[in-house]
Amino acid sequence: MPDLDTRTQIHDFIVGFYRAIIFDEVLEPVFDEVAEVDWAAHIPRLVDYWCRVLLGDPSYVGAMFAVHQHVHDIEAFRPEWFDRWHQLFVDTLVAGWSGPNAERAVAHAERNLGSMSRRLTGSDWTGSAPAERAPSTGVGADA
Ligand code: HEM
């Protein structure tokens, strides 16, 4: 299996992840009804974001926390959203990619789920036991 080590691999992973979200009964309404996401604009932003995280590519300029805070202001984040987002992210990833960057992607996502949960809901996200998490890469959480 390839690793997430080129823009093309990251693009294919993100498209797969968001395809899973579109068919998910918990998260689809968050994106389509709460945030009314324009998918044609959203996917390239996500690809840029993950290229920054994993490849050091400077193309993403954005305000991750403000974007999720805005969604939260419309409808409060629920614990099951964090669990489902994590499940779809990991399921999509392990089906097609493996290697150091794939592990870094999961570790980065988990750090952000943790910080997002604390900042938005005031409680810890406990969906993944710390022992199962990939070691820190020194890349901090954005959210
Ligand atoms: C409960 C979990 C999550 C939910 C429900 C969620 C939901 C959303 C939604 C609805 C948007 C679109 C907002 C808009 O365009 O108005 C968005 C944007 C985004 N999300 Fe999440 N998200 C979650 C977790 C994460 C995590 C863990 C990461 C990264 C590690 C992440 C990265 C992003 C990025 C990069 C954007 C685009 C920001 C921009 O447009 O600059 N999200 N998210």
Coordinates of C-alpha atoms and ligand atoms in Angstrom, one line a residue:
M1 CA 0.0 0.0 0.0
P2 CA 1.2 3.5 -0.7
D3 CA 1.9 6.1 2.1
L4 CA 0.4 9.6 2.2
D5 CA 3.6 11.0 0.8
T6 CA 2.4 12.9 -2.4
R7 CA -0.3 15.4 -3.1
T8 CA -2.0 12.8 -5.3
Q9 CA -2.1 10.2 -2.5
I10 CA -3.4 12.9 -0.1
H11 CA -6.1 14.0 -2.6
D12 CA -7.3 10.4 -3.2
F13 CA -7.5 9.8 0.6
I14 CA -9.4 13.0 1.2
V15 CA -11.9 12.3 -1.6
G16 CA -12.4 8.8 -0.1
F17 CA -12.9 10.2 3.4
Y18 CA -15.4 12.8 2.3
R19 CA -17.2 10.2 0.2
A20 CA -17.6 8.2 3.5
I21 CA -18.9 11.3 5.2
I22 CA -21.5 11.9 2.5
F23 CA -23.0 8.4 3.1
D24 CA -22.9 8.7 6.9
E25 CA -26.1 9.4 8.7
V26 CA -24.4 11.1 11.6
L27 CA -22.0 13.5 9.8
E28 CA -23.7 14.1 6.5
P29 CA -26.2 16.5 8.0
V30 CA -23.4 18.4 9.8
F31 CA -21.7 19.2 6.6
D32 CA -24.7 19.6 4.3
E33 CA -27.4 21.1 6.5
V34 CA -25.5 22.8 9.4
A35 CA -22.5 24.1 7.5
E36 CA -24.0 24.0 4.0
V37 CA -20.5 23.1 2.7
D38 CA -19.7 23.8 -0.9
W39 CA -17.9 20.5 -1.6
A40 CA -16.1 21.8 -4.8
A41 CA -14.4 24.4 -2.6
H42 CA -14.0 22.4 0.5
I43 CA -12.1 19.4 -0.9
P44 CA -9.2 21.4 -2.3
R45 CA -8.9 23.3 1.1
L46 CA -8.7 20.0 2.9
V47 CA -6.1 18.6 0.4
D48 CA -4.0 21.8 1.0
Y49 CA -4.4 21.4 4.8
W50 CA -3.2 17.9 4.8
C51 CA -0.4 18.7 2.4
R52 CA 0.7 21.3 4.9
V53 CA 0.5 18.9 7.8
L54 CA 2.2 15.9 6.1
L55 CA 4.5 17.4 3.4
G56 CA 5.2 20.9 4.8
D57 CA 3.5 22.4 1.8
P58 CA 2.6 26.0 2.6
S59 CA -0.5 26.2 0.4
Y60 CA -3.1 26.1 3.2
V61 CA -3.8 29.4 4.8
G62 CA -6.9 29.2 7.0
A63 CA -8.3 29.4 10.5
M64 CA -9.2 25.9 11.5
F65 CA -10.5 26.8 14.9
A66 CA -12.7 29.7 13.7
V67 CA -14.2 27.5 11.0
H68 CA -15.3 24.8 13.6
Q69 CA -16.3 27.4 16.1
H70 CA -18.7 28.9 13.5
V71 CA -20.2 25.4 12.9
H72 CA -20.5 25.0 16.7
D73 CA -22.3 28.4 17.0
I74 CA -24.9 27.1 14.5
E75 CA -25.3 23.7 16.1
A76 CA -23.2 22.5 19.1
F77 CA -20.7 19.7 18.5
R78 CA -21.8 16.4 20.0
P79 CA -19.5 13.6 21.4
E80 CA -20.7 11.2 18.7
W81 CA -19.5 13.5 16.0
F82 CA -15.9 13.2 17.2
D83 CA -16.2 9.4 17.4
R84 CA -17.7 9.0 14.0
W85 CA -15.3 11.4 12.3
H86 CA -12.4 9.4 13.8
Q87 CA -13.9 6.1 12.8
L88 CA -14.4 7.2 9.1
F89 CA -11.0 8.8 9.0
V90 CA -9.2 5.7 10.3
D91 CA -11.3 3.2 8.3
T92 CA -10.7 5.1 5.0
L93 CA -7.0 5.4 5.8
V94 CA -6.2 1.8 6.7
A95 CA -8.1 0.6 3.6
G96 CA -5.7 2.2 1.2
W97 CA -2.6 3.7 2.9
S98 CA 0.1 2.7 5.3
G99 CA 3.4 4.1 6.4
P100 CA 4.9 6.8 8.6
N101 CA 2.8 9.6 7.1
A102 CA -0.4 7.6 7.4
E103 CA 0.5 7.2 11.1
R104 CA 1.3 10.9 11.5
A105 CA -2.1 11.7 9.9
V106 CA -3.9 9.7 12.5
A107 CA -1.9 11.1 15.4
H108 CA -2.5 14.7 14.1
A109 CA -6.2 14.1 13.7
E110 CA -6.5 12.6 17.2
R111 CA -4.6 15.6 18.7
N112 CA -7.0 18.0 16.9
L113 CA -10.1 16.0 17.9
G114 CA -8.9 16.2 21.5
S115 CA -8.2 19.9 21.5
M116 CA -11.4 20.6 19.5
S117 CA -13.5 18.7 22.0
R118 CA -12.0 20.5 25.0
R119 CA -12.4 23.9 23.4
L120 CA -15.8 23.5 22.0
T121 CA -17.6 21.2 24.4
G122 CA -15.4 21.6 27.5
S123 CA -14.9 17.8 27.8
D124 CA -12.2 15.5 26.7
W125 CA -12.6 13.3 23.7
T126 CA -11.9 9.8 24.9
G127 CA -12.6 7.9 21.7
S128 CA -9.0 6.5 21.4
A129 CA -6.9 5.2 24.2
P130 CA -3.6 7.1 24.5
A131 CA -1.7 3.7 24.3
E132 CA -3.1 3.1 20.8
R133 CA -2.1 6.5 19.5
A134 CA 0.9 6.9 17.2
P135 CA 3.9 8.7 18.9
S136 CA 4.0 12.4 18.7
T137 CA 5.8 13.8 15.7
G138 CA 6.2 17.2 17.1
V139 CA 3.5 18.6 14.9
G140 CA 1.0 20.4 17.2
A141 CA -2.7 20.6 17.1
D142 CA -4.3 23.4 15.0
A143 CA -7.7 23.5 16.5
Ligands
HEM1 C1 -16.2 16.2 15.1 C2 -15.3 16.3 14.2 C3 -15.4 17.3 13.0 C4 -16.5 17.8 12.4 C5 -17.9 17.5 12.7 C6 -16.0 18.7 11.4 C7 -16.8 19.5 10.6 C8 -16.3 20.4 9.7 C9 -17.2 21.2 8.8 C10 -18.7 21.1 8.8 C11 -16.4 22.0 8.1 C12 -16.8 23.0 7.0 C13 -17.0 24.3 7.6 C14 -17.4 25.4 6.6 O1 -16.8 25.3 5.5 O2 -18.2 26.2 6.9 C15 -15.0 21.7 8.4 C16 -13.9 22.2 7.9 C17 -12.6 21.8 8.1 N1 -12.2 20.8 9.0 FE1 -13.4 19.8 10.2 N2 -14.6 18.7 11.4 C18 -14.2 17.9 12.4 C19 -12.9 17.6 12.8 C20 -11.8 18.0 12.1 C21 -10.4 17.6 12.4 C22 -10.0 16.6 13.5 C23 -9.6 18.2 11.5 C24 -8.1 18.2 11.3 C25 -7.3 17.5 12.0 C26 -10.5 19.0 10.6 C27 -10.1 19.8 9.6 C28 -10.8 20.7 8.9 C29 -10.3 21.7 8.0 C30 -8.8 21.9 7.6 C31 -11.4 22.4 7.5 C32 -11.4 23.5 6.4 C33 -11.1 24.8 7.1 C34 -11.0 25.9 6.1 O3 -12.0 26.1 5.3 O4 -10.1 26.7 6.2 N3 -11.8 18.9 11.0 N4 -15.0 20.7 9.4

